[in-house]
PDB file of C-alpha atoms in Angstrom:
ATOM      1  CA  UNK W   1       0.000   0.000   0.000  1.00  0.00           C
ATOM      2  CA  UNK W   2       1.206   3.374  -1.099  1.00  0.00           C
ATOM      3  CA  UNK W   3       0.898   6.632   0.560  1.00  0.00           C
ATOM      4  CA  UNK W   4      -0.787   9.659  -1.064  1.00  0.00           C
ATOM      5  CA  UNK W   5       1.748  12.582  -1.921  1.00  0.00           C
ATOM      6  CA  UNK W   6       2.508  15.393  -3.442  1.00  0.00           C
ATOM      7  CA  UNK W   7       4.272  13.737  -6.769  1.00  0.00           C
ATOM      8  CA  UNK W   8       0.798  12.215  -6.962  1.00  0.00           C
ATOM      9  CA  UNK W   9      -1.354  14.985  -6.609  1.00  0.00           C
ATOM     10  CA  UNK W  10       1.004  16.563  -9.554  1.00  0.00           C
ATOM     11  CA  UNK W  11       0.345  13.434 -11.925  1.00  0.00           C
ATOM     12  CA  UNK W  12      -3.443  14.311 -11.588  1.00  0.00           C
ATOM     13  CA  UNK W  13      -3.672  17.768 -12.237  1.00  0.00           C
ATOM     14  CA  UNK W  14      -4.722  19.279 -15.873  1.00  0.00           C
ATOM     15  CA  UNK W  15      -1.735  20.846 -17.502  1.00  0.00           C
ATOM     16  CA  UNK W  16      -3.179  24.061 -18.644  1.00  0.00           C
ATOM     17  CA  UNK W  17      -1.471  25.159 -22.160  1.00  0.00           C
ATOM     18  CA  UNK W  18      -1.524  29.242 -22.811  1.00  0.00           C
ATOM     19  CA  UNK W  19      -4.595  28.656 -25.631  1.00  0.00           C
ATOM     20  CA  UNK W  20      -7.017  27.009 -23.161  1.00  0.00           C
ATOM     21  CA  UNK W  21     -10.786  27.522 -23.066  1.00  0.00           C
ATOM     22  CA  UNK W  22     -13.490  25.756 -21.294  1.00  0.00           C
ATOM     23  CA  UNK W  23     -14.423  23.776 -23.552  1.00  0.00           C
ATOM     24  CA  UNK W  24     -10.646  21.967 -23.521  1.00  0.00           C
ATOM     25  CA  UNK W  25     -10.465  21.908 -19.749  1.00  0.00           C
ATOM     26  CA  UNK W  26     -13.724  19.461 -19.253  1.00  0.00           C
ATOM     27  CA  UNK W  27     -16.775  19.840 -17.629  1.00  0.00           C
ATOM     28  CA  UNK W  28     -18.741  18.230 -14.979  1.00  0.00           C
ATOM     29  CA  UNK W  29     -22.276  17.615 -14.660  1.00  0.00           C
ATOM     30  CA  UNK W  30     -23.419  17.772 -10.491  1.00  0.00           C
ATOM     31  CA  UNK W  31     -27.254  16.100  -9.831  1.00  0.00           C
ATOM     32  CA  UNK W  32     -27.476  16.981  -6.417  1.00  0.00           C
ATOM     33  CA  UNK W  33     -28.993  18.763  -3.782  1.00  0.00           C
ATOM     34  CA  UNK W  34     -33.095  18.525  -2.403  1.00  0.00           C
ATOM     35  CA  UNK W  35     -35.128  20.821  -0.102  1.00  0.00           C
ATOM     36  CA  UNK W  36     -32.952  21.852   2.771  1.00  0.00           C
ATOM     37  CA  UNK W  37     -29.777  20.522   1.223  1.00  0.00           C
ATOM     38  CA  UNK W  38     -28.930  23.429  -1.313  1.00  0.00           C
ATOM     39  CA  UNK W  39     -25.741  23.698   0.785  1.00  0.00           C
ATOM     40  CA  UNK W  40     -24.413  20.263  -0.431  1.00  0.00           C
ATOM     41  CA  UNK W  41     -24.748  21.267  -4.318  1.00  0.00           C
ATOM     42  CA  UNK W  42     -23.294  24.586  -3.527  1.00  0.00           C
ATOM     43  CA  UNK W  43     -20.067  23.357  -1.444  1.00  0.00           C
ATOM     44  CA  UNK W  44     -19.517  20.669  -3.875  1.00  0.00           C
ATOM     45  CA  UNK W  45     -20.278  23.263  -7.168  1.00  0.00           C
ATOM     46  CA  UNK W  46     -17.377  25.558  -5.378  1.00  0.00           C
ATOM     47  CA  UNK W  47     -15.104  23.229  -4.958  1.00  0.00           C
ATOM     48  CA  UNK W  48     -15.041  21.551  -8.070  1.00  0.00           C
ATOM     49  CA  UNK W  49     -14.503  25.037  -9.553  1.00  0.00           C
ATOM     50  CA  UNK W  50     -11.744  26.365  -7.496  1.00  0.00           C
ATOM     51  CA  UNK W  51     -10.232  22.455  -8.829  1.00  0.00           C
ATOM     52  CA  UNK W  52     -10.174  24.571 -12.163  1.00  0.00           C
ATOM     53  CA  UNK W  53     -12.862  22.771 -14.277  1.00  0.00           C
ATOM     54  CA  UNK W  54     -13.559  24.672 -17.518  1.00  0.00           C
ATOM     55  CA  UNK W  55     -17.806  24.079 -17.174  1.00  0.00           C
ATOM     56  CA  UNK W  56     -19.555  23.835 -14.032  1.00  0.00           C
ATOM     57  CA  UNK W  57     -23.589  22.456 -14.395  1.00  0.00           C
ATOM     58  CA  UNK W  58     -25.469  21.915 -11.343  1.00  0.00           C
ATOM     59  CA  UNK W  59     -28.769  20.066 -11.703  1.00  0.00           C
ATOM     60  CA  UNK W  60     -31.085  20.727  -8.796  1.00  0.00           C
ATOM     61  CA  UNK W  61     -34.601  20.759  -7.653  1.00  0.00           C
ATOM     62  CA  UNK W  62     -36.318  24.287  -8.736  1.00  0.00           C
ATOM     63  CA  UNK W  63     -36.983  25.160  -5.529  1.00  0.00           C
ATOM     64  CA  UNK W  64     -33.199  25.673  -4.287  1.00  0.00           C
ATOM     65  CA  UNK W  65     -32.054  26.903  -7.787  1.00  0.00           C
ATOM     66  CA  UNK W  66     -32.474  30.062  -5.950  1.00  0.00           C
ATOM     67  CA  UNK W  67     -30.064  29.601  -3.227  1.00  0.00           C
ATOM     68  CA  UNK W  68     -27.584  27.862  -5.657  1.00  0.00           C
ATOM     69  CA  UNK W  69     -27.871  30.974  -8.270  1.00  0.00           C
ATOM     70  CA  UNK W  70     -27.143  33.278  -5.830  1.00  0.00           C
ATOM     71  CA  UNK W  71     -23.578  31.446  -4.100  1.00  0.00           C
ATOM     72  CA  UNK W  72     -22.007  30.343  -7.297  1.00  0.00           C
ATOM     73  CA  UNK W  73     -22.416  32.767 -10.453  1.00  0.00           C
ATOM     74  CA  UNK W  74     -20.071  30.714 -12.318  1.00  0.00           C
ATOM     75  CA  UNK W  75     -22.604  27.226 -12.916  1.00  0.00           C
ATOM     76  CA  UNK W  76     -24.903  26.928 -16.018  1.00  0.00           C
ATOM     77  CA  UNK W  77     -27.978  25.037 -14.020  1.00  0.00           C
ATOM     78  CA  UNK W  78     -30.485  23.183 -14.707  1.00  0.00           C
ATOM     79  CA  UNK W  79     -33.597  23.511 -12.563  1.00  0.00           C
ATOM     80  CA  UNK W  80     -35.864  20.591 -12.287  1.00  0.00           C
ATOM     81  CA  UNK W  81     -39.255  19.557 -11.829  1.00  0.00           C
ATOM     82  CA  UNK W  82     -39.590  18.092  -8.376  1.00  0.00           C
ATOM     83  CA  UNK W  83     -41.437  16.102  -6.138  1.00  0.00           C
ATOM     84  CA  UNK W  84     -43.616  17.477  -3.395  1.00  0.00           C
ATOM     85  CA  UNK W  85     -41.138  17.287  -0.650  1.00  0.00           C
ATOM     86  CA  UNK W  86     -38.579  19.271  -3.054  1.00  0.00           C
ATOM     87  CA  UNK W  87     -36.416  16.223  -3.912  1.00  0.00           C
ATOM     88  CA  UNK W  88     -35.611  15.637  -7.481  1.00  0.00           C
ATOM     89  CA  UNK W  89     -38.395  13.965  -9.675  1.00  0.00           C
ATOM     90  CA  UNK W  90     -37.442  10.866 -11.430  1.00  0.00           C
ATOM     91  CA  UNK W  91     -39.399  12.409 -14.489  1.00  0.00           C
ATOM     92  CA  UNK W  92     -36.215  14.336 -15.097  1.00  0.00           C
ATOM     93  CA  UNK W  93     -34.224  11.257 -15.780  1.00  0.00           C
ATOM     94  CA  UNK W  94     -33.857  11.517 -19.406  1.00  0.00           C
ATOM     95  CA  UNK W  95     -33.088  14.635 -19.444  1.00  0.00           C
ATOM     96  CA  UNK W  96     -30.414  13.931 -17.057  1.00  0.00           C
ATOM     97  CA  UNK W  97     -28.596  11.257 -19.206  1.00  0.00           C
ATOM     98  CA  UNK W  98     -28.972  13.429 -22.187  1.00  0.00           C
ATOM     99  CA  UNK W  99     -26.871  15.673 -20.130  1.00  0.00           C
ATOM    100  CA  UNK W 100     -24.484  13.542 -18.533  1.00  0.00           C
ATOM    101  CA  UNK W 101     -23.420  12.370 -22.076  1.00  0.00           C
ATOM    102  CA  UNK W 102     -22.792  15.912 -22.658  1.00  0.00           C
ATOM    103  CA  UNK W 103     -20.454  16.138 -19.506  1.00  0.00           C
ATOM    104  CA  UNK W 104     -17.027  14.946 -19.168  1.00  0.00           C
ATOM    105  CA  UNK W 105     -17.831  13.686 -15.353  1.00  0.00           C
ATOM    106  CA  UNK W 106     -20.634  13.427 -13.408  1.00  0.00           C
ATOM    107  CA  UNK W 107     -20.771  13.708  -9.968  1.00  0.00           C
ATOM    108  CA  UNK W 108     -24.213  12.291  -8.285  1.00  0.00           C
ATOM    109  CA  UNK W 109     -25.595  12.094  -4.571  1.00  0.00           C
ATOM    110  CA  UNK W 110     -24.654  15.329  -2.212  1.00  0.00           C
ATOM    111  CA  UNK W 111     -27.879  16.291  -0.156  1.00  0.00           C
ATOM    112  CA  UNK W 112     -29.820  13.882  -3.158  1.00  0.00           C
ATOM    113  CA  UNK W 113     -31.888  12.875  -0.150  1.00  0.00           C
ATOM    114  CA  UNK W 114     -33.349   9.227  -0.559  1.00  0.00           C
ATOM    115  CA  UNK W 115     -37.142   8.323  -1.860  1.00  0.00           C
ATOM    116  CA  UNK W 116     -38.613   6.277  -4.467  1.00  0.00           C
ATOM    117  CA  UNK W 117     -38.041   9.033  -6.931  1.00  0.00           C
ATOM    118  CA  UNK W 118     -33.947   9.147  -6.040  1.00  0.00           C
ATOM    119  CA  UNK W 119     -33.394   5.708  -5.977  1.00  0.00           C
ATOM    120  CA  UNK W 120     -35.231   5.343  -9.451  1.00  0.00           C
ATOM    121  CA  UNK W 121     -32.807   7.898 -10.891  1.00  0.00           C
ATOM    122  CA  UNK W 122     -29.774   7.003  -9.112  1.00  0.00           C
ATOM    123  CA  UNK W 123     -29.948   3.438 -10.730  1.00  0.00           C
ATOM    124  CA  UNK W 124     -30.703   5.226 -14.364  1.00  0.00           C
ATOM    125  CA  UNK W 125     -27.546   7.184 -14.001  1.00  0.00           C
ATOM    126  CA  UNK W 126     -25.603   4.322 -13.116  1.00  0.00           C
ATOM    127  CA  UNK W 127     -26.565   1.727 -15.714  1.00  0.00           C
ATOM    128  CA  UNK W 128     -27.018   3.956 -18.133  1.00  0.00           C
ATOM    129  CA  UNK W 129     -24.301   6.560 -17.882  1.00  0.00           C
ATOM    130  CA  UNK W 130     -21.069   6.179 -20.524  1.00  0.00           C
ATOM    131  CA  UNK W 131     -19.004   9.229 -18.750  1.00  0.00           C
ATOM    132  CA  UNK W 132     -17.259   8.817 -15.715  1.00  0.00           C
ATOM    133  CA  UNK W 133     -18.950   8.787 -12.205  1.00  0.00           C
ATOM    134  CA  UNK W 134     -18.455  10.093  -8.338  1.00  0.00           C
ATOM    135  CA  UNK W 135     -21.348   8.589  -6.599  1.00  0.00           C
ATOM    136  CA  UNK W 136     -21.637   9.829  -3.161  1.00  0.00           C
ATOM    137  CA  UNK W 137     -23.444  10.213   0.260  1.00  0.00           C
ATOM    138  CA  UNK W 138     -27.468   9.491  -0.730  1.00  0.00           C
ATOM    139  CA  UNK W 139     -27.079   8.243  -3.810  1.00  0.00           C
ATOM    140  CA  UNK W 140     -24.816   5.643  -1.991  1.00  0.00           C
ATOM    141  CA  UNK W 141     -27.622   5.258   0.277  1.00  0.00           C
ATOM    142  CA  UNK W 142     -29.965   4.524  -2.847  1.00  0.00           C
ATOM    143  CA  UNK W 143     -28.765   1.623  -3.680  1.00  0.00           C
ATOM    144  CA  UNK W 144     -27.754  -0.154  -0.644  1.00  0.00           C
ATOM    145  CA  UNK W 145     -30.257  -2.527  -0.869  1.00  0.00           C
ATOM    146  CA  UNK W 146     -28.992  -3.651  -4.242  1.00  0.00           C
ATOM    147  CA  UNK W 147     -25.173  -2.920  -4.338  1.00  0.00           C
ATOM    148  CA  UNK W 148     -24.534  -5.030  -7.324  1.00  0.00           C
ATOM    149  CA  UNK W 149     -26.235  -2.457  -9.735  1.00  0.00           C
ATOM    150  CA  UNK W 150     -22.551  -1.252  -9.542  1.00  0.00           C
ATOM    151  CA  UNK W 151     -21.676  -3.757 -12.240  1.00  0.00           C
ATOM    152  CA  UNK W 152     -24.084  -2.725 -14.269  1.00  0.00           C
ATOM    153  CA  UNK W 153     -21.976   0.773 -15.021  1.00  0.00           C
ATOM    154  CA  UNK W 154     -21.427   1.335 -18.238  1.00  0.00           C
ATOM    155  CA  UNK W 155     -17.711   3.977 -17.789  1.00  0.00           C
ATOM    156  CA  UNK W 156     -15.286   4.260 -14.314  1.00  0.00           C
ATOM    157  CA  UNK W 157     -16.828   5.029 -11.170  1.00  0.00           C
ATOM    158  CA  UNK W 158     -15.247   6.459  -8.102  1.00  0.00           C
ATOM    159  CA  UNK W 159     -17.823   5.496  -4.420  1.00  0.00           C
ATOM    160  CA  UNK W 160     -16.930   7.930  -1.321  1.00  0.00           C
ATOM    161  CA  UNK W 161     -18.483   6.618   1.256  1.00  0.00           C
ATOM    162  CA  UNK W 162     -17.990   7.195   4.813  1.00  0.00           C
ATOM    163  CA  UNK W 163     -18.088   3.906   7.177  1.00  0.00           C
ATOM    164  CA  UNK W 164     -21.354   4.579   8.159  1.00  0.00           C
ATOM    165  CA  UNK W 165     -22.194   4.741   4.358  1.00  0.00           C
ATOM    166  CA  UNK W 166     -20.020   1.585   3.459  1.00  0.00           C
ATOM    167  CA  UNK W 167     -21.436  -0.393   6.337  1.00  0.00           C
ATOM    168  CA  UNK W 168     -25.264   0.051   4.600  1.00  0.00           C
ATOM    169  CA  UNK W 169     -23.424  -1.276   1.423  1.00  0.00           C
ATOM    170  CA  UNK W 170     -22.187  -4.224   3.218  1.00  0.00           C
ATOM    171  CA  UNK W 171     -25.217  -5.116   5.353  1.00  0.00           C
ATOM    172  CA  UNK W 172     -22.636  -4.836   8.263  1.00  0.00           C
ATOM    173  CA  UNK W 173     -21.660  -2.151  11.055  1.00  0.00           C
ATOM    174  CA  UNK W 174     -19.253   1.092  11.356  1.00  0.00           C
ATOM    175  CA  UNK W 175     -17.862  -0.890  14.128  1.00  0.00           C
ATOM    176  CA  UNK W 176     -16.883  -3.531  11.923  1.00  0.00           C
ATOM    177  CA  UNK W 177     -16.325  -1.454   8.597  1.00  0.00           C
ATOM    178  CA  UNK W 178     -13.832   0.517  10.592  1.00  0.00           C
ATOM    179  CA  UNK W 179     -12.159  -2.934  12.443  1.00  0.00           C
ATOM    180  CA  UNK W 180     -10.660  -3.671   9.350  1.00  0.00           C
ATOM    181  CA  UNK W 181     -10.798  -0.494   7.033  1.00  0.00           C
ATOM    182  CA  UNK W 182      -8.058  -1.459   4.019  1.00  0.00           C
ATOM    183  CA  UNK W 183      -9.284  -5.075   3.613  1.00  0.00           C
ATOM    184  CA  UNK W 184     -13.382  -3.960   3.415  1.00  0.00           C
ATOM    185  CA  UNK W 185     -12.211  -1.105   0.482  1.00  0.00           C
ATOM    186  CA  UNK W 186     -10.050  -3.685  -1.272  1.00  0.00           C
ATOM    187  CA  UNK W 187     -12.350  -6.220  -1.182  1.00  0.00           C
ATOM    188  CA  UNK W 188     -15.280  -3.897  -2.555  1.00  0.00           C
ATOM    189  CA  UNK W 189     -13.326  -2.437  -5.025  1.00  0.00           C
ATOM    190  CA  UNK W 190     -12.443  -5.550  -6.415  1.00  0.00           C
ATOM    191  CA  UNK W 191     -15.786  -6.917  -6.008  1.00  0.00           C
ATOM    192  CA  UNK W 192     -18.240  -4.130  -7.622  1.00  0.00           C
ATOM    193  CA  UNK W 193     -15.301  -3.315 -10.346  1.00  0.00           C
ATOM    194  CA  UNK W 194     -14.968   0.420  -8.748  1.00  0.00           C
ATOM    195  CA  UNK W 195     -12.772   2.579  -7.109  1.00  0.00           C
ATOM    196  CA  UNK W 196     -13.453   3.172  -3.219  1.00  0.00           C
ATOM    197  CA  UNK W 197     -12.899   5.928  -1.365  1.00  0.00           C
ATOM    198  CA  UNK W 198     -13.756   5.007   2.640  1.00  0.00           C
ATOM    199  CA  UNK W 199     -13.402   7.875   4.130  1.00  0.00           C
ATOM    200  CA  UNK W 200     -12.199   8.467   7.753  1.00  0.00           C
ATOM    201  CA  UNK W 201      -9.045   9.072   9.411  1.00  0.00           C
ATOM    202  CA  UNK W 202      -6.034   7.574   7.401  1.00  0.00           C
ATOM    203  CA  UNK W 203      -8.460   7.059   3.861  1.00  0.00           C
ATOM    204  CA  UNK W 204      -7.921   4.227   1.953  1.00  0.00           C
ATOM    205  CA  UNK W 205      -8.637   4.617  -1.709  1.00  0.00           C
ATOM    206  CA  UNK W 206      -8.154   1.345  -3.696  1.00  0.00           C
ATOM    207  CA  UNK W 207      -8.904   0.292  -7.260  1.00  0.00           C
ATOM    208  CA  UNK W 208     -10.487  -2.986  -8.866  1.00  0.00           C
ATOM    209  CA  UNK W 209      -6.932  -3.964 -10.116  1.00  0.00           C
ATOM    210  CA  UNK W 210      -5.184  -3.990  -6.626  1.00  0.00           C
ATOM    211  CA  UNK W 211      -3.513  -0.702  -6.444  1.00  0.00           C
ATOM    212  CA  UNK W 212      -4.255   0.727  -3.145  1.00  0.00           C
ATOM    213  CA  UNK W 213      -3.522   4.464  -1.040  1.00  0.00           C
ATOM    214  CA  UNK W 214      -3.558   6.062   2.333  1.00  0.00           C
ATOM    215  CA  UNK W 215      -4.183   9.197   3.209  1.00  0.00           C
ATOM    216  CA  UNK W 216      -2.194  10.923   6.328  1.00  0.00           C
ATOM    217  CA  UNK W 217      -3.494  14.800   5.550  1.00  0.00           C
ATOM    218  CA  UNK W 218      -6.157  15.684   7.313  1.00  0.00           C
ATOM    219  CA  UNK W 219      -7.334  16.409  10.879  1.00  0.00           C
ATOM    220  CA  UNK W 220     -10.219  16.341  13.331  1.00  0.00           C
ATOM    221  CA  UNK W 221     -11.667  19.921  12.370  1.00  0.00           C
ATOM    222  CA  UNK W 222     -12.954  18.192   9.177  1.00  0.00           C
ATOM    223  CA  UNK W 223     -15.537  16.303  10.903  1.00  0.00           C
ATOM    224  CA  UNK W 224     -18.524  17.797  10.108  1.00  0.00           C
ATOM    225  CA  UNK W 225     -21.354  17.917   7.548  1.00  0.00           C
ATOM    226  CA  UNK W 226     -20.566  19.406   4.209  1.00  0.00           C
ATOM    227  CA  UNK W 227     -16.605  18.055   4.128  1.00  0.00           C
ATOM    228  CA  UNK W 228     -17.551  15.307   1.867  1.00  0.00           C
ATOM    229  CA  UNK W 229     -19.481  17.159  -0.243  1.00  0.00           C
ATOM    230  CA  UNK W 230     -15.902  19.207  -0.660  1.00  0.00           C
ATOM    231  CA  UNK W 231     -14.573  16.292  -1.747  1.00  0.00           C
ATOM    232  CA  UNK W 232     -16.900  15.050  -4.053  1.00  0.00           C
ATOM    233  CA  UNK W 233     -16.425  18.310  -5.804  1.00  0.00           C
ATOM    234  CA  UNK W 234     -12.690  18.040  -6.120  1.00  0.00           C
ATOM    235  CA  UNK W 235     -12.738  14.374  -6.906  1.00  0.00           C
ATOM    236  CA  UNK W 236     -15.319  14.925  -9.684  1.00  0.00           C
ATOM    237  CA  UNK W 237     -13.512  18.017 -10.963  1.00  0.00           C
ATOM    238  CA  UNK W 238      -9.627  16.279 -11.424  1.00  0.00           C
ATOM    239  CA  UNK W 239     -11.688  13.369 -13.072  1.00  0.00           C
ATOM    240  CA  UNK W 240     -13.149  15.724 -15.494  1.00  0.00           C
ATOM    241  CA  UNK W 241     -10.398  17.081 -16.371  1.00  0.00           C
ATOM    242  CA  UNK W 242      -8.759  13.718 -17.535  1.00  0.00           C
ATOM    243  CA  UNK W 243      -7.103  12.112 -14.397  1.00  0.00           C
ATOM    244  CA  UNK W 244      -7.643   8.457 -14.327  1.00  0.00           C
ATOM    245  CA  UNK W 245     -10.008   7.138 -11.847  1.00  0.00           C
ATOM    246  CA  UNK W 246      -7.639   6.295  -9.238  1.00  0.00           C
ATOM    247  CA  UNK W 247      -5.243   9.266  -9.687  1.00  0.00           C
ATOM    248  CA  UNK W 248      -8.801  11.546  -9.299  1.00  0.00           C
ATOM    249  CA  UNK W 249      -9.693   9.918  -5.930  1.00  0.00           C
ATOM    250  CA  UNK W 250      -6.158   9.361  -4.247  1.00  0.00           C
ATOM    251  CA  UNK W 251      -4.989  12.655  -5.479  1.00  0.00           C
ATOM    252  CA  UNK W 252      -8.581  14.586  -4.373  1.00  0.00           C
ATOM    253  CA  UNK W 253      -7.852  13.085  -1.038  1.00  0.00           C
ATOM    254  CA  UNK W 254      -4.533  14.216  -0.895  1.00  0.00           C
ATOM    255  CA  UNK W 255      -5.166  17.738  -1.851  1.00  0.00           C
ATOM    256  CA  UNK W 256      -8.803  17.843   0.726  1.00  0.00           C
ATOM    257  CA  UNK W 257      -6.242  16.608   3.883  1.00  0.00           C
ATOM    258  CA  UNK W 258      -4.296  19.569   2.692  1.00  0.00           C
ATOM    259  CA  UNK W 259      -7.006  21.812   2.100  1.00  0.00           C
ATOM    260  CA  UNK W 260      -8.189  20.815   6.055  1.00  0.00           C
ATOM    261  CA  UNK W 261      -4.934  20.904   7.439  1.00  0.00           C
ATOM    262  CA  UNK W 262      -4.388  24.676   6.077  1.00  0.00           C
ATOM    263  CA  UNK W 263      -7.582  25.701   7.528  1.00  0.00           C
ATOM    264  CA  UNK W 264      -6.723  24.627  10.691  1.00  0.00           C
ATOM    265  CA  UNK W 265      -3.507  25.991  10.702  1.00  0.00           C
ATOM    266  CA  UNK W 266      -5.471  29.283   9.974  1.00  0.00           C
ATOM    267  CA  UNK W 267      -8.630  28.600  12.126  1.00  0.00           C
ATOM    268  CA  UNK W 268      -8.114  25.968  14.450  1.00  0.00           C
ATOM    269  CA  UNK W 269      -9.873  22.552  14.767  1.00  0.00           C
ATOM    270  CA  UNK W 270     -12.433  23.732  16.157  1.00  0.00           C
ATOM    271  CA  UNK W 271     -13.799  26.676  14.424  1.00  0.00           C
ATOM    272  CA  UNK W 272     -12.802  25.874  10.783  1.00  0.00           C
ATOM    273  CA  UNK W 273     -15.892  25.183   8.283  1.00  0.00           C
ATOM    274  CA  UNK W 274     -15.975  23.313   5.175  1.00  0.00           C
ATOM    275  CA  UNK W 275     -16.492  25.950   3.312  1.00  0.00           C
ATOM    276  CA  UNK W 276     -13.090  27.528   4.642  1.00  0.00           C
ATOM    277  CA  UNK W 277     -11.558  24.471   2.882  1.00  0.00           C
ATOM    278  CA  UNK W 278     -12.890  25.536   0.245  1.00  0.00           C
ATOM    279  CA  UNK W 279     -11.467  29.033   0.200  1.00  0.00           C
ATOM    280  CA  UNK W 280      -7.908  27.291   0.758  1.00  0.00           C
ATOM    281  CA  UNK W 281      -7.629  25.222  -2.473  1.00  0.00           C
ATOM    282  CA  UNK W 282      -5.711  28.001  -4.337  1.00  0.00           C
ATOM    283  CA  UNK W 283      -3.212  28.349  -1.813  1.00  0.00           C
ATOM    284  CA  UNK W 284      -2.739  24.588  -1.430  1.00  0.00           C
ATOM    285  CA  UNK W 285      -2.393  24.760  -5.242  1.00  0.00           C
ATOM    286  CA  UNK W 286       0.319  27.371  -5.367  1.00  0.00           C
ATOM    287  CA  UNK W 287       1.808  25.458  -2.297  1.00  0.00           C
ATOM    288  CA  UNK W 288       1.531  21.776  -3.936  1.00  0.00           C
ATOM    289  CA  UNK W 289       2.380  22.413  -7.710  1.00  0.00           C
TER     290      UNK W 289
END
């Protein structure tokens, strides 16, 4: 098992010739967010752009467009028809895959929330989806009954899930998830055919074909609600930009340890926010490359 570093994090990131434009530094497609979540899409819409995507699109129910709008002026967004508790409506699914083939990434699950109407279009996305997927937080929790839909995907898929996450997956408990943390990502990886982040202190990322990562950045002030969301943002944003699968997920771990570790530096454990990770991806960028 390898450890995450900064020669790693290099490998991932874009090169950026002098004659770029958007449309040459990929683009990533975000289905997230539901009624009281708008924070989710937003946190993970920011952070994939400060990853330096060329095209941000956020598809959300209409009712948070709003909210979304109004943080991040730099998405194109797609507000959709939703259901009467404000989740995304399942009737949007074709739309959806219309624009995920349009994408260069996807990135599917922050604040999704989980009903009927999720879990019908989480498991649309996933067997029907040709451009490479982050599927996180509730649209993990979408398909826990039915895990092996995962080898029904159609391109590369990265999973993020915490332990509590990974132990629905499994039918088994954080307790045990957590007892033997390398060995339960390895064997899932390998298993469902994708890469799998389990999140945590010391993250273990490991591919299908054996290759496997920790993670040592990082610290206690990250535990709270909204970090992952950071990272599916980042994750999603390398892989759009054309990192391989595993290079994406080890490498967005690397750099959102860093990202935490700078904001505690700056804010302590305690007070730091997600969203002050966030605001410290340029400097870890100007610090890392």
């Amino acid at each position: 098992m390898k450890e995450t570093d900064r020669l790693l994090f290099n490998k991932a990131v874009f090169n950026r010739p002098d004659d770029s434009n958007k449309g040459t530094l990929g683009s990533l497609l975000c289905i997230c967010g539901s009624y009281g979540m708008a924070g989710a899409a937003i946190m993970a819409g920011k952070a994939a752009l400060r990853c330096g995507i060329g095209l941000l699109k956020i598809a959300v129910p209409k009712s948070i467009y709003p909210v979304c709008a109004t943080n991040i002026l730099e998405s194109v967004y797609y507000p959709l028809e939703e259901t009467s508790n404000g989740v995304i409506s399942s009737k949007n699914t074709d739309f959806l895959l219309e624009m995920c083939e349009k994408s260069s990434a996807v990135v599917i699950g922050c604040g999704l929330s989980v009903c009927d109407d999720t879990k019908n279009l989480v498991q649309s996305v996933i067997t029907n989806c040709e451009k490479p997927l982050v599927i996180d937080a509730d649209a993990l929790n979408c398909i826990c009954n039915k895990p092996e839909i995962l080898k029904n995907l159609k391109a590369p898929a990265i999973i993020t899930p915490h332990p509590g996450e990974m132990a629905r997956l499994l039918h088994s408990t954080p307790k045990t998830v957590n007892s033997n943390r390398e060995n339960t990502a390895i064997n899932f990886a390998k298993k469902f055919g994708v890469v799998t982040v389990l999140k945590g202190a010391g993250t273990i990322i490991a591919s299908p074909d054996g290759e496997v990562y920790i993670n040592h950045t990082g610290n206690s002030g990250m535990a709270t609600g909204g970090s992952g969301d950071v990272l599916s943002g980042i994750i999603g944003s390398l892989l759009a930009q054309g990192a391989s699968p595993i290079n994406a997920a080890a490498a967005g771990v690397f750099l959102h340890g860093t990202i935490g570790d700078l904001a505690a530096e700056k804010l302590g454990k305690i007070s730091m926010l997600p969203t002050d990770m966030i605001d410290m991806i340029p400097t870890a960028y100007l610090k890392l490359i």
